[in-house]
mmCIF file of C-alpha atoms in Angstrom:
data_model
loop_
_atom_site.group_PDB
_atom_site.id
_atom_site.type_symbol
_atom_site.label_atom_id
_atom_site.label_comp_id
_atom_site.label_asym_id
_atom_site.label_seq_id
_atom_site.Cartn_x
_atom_site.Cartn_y
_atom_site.Cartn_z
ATOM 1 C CA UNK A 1 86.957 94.561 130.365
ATOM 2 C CA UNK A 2 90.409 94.555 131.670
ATOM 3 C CA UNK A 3 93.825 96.142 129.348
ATOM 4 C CA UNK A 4 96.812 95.839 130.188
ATOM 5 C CA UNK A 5 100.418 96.320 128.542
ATOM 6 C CA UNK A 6 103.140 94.426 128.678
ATOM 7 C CA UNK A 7 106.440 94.833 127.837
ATOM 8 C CA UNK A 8 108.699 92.803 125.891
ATOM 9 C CA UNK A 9 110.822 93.634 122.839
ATOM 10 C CA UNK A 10 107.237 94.802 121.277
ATOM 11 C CA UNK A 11 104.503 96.326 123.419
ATOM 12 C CA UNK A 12 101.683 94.184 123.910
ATOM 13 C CA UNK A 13 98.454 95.099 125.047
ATOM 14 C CA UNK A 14 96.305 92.201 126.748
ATOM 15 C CA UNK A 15 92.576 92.773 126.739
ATOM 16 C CA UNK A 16 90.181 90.481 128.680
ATOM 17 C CA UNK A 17 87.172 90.269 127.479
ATOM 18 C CA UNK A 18 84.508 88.774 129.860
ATOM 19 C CA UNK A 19 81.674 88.748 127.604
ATOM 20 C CA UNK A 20 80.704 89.402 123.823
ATOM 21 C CA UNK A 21 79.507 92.721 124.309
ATOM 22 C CA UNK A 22 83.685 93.619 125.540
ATOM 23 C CA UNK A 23 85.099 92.141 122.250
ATOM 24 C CA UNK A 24 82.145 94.376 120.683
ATOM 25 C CA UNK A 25 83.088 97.462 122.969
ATOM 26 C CA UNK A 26 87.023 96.756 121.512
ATOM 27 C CA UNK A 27 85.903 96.281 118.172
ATOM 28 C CA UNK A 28 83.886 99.954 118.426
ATOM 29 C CA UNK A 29 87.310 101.874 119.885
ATOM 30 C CA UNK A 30 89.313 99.905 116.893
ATOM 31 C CA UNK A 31 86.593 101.585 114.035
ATOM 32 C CA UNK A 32 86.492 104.475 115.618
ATOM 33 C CA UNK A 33 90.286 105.098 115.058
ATOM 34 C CA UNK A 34 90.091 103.710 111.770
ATOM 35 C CA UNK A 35 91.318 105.347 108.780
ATOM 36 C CA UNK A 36 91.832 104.837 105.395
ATOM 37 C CA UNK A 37 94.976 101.675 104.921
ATOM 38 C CA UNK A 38 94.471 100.370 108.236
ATOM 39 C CA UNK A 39 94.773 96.813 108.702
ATOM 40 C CA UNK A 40 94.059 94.308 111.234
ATOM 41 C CA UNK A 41 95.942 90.900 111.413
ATOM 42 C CA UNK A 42 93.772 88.600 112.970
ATOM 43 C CA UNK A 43 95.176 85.209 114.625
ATOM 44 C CA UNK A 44 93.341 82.652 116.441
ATOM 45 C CA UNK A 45 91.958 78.907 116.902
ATOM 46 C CA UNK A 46 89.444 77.964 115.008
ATOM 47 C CA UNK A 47 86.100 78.968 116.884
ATOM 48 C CA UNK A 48 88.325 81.873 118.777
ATOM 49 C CA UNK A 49 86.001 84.698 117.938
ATOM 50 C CA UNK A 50 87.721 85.931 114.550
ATOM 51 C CA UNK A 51 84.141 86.325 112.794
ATOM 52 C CA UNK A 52 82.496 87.800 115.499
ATOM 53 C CA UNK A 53 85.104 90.395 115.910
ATOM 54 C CA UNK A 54 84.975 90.668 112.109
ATOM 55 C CA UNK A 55 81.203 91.079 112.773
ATOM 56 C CA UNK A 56 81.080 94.021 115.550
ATOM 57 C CA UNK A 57 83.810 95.731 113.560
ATOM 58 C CA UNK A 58 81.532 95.993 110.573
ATOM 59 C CA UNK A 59 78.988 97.068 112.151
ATOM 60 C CA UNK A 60 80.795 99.727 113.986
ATOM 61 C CA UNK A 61 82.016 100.772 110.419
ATOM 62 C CA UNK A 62 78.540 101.035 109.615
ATOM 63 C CA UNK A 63 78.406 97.946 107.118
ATOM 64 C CA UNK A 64 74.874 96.910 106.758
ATOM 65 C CA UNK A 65 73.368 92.559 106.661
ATOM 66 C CA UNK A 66 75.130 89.826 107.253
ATOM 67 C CA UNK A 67 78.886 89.607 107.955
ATOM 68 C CA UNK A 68 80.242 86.483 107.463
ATOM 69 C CA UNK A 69 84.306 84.269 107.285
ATOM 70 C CA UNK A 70 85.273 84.833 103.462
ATOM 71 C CA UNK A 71 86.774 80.900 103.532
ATOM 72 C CA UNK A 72 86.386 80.048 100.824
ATOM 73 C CA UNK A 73 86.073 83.628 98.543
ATOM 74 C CA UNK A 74 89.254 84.786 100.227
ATOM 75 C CA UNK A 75 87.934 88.220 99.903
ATOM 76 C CA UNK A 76 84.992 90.012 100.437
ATOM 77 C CA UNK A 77 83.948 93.712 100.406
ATOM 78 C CA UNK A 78 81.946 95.555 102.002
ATOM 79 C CA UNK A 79 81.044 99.018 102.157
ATOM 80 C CA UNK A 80 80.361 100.980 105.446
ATOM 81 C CA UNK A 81 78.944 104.173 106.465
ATOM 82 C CA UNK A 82 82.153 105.484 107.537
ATOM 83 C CA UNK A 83 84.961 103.217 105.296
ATOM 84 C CA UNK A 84 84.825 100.106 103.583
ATOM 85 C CA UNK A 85 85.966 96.838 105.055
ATOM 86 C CA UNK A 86 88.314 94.384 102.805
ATOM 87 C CA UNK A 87 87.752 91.405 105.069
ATOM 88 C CA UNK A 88 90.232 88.384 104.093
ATOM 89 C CA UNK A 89 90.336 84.799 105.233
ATOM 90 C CA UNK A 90 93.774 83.522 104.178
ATOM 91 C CA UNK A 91 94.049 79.810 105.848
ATOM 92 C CA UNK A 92 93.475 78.253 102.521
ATOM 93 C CA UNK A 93 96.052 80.096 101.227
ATOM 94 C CA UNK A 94 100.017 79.459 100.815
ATOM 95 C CA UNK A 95 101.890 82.457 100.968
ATOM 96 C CA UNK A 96 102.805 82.142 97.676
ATOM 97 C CA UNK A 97 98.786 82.328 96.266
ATOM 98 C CA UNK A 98 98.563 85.179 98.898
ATOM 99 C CA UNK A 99 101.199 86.950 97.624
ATOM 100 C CA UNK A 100 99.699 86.696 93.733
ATOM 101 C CA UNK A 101 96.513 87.869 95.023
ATOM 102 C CA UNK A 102 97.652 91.718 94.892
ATOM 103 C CA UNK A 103 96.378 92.225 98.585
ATOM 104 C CA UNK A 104 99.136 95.327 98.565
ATOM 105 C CA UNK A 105 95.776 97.332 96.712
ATOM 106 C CA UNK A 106 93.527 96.614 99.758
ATOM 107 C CA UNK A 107 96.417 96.471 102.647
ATOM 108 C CA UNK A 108 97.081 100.542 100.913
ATOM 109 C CA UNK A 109 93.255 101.181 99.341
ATOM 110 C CA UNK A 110 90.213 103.514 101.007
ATOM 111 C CA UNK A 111 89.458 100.995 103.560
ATOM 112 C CA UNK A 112 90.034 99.020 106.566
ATOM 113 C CA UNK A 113 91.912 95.885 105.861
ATOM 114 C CA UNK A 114 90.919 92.432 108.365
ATOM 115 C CA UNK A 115 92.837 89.587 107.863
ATOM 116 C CA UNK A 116 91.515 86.695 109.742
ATOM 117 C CA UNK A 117 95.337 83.504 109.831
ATOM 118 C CA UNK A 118 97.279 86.638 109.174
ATOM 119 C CA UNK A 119 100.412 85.062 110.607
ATOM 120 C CA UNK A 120 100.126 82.633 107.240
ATOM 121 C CA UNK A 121 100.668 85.537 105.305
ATOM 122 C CA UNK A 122 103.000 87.842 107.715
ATOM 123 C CA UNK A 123 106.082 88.270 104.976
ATOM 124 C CA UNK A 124 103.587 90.153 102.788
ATOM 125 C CA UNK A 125 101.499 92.173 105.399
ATOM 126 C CA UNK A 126 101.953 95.841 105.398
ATOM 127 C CA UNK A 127 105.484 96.976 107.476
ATOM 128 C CA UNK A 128 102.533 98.694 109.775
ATOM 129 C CA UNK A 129 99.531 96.995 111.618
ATOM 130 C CA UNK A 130 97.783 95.939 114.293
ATOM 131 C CA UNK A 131 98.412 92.068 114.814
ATOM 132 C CA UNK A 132 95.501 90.833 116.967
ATOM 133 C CA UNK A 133 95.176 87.299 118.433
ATOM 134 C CA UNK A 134 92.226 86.240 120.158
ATOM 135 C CA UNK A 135 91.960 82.804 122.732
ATOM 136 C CA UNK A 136 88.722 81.986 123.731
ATOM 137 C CA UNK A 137 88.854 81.585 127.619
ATOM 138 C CA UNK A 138 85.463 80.543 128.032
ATOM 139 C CA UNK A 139 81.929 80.402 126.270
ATOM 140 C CA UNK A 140 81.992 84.011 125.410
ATOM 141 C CA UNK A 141 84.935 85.434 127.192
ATOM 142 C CA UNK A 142 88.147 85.592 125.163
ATOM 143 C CA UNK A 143 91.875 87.036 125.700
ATOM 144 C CA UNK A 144 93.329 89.428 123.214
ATOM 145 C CA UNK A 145 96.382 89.931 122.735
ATOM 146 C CA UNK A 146 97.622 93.176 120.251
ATOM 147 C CA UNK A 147 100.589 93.911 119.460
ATOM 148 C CA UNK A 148 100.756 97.472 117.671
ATOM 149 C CA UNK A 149 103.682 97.058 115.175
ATOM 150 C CA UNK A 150 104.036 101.016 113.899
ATOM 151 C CA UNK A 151 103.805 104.202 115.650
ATOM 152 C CA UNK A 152 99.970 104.418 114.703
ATOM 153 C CA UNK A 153 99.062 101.499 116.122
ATOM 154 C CA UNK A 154 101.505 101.883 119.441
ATOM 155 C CA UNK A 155 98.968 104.941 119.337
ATOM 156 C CA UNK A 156 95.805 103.690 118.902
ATOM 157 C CA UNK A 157 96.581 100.843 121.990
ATOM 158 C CA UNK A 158 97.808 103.636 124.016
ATOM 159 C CA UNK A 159 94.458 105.394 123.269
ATOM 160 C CA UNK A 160 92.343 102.745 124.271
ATOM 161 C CA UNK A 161 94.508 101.776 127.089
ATOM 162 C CA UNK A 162 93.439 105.463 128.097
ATOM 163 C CA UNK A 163 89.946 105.475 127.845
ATOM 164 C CA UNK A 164 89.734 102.241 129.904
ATOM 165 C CA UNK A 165 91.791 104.255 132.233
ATOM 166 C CA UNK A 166 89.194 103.504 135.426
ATOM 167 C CA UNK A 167 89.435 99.871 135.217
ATOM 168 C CA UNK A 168 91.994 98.231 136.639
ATOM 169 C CA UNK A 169 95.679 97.451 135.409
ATOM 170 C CA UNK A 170 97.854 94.351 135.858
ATOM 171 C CA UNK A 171 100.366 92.573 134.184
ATOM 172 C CA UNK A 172 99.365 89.623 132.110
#
């Protein structure tokens, strides 16, 4: 597992994940920074990885069974071991029905917030989050790309930028 940063008008961390078990070794260092209000925008193409990560951060949050895309309930709930996950699937949505939905409650509530098409819904997302967007680059490798949009999240990349400190850096 490889981050980097890169620097733009944002900061932009770039993760490559060579296997499942790095998006699942991300997904770990994400929950165990997680605090009550956080959310996670997720982007990415269809068969990316969103679920999985959505997956391996539930379990890391200590959400027991099955974890699966909320397509077509929009929402589902779940309650962890350590905080509850809100996990959202918004591509059937217009941001319009999104914004009717009250998501403020969850985006602000006890839990950890994942929105899987977040960029549908962007105008209404919290002024703080991690955007994530994952591109599968092979069967089970996949790039991710985060861009920490708050001082928390600039944070939370620079933490896990530090405790992959022995791995190599370079630019994307």
């Amino acid at each position: 597992m490889q981050l980097n940063e890169r620097r733009e008008h944002t900061k932009r961390y770039v993760l490559e994940a060579s296997s499942e078990a790095d998006t699942v070794e991300f997904a770990d260092a994400l929950a165990a920074l997680a605090v009550p209000g956080t959310v996670l925008a997720v982007d990415g193409d269809l068969g990316a990885g969103k679920t999985r990560f959505a997956q391996a951060l539930a379990a890391a949050l200590g959400v027991p069974g099955i974890v699966n895309s909320p397509t077509f309930t929009i929402i589902k709930e779940y309650e962890g071991d350590k905080l509850p996950l809100y996990h959202m699937d918004v591509y059937r949505l217009s941001l319009a029905e999104a914004d009717e939905l009250g998501l403020d409650e969850y985006f602000h509530g006890r839990g950890v917030s994942l929105v899987e098409w977040a960029s549908i819904i962007e105008p209404i997302l919290p002024e703080e989050r991690l955007h994530i967007e994952l591109r599968s680059t092979g069967p089970t490798s996949r790039t991710i790309r985060c861009t920490p949009i708050g001082e928390r999240y600039e944070k939370w990349c620079e933490a896990i930028a530090l405790l992959k400190a022995e791995e190599e850096q370079a630019n994307d």
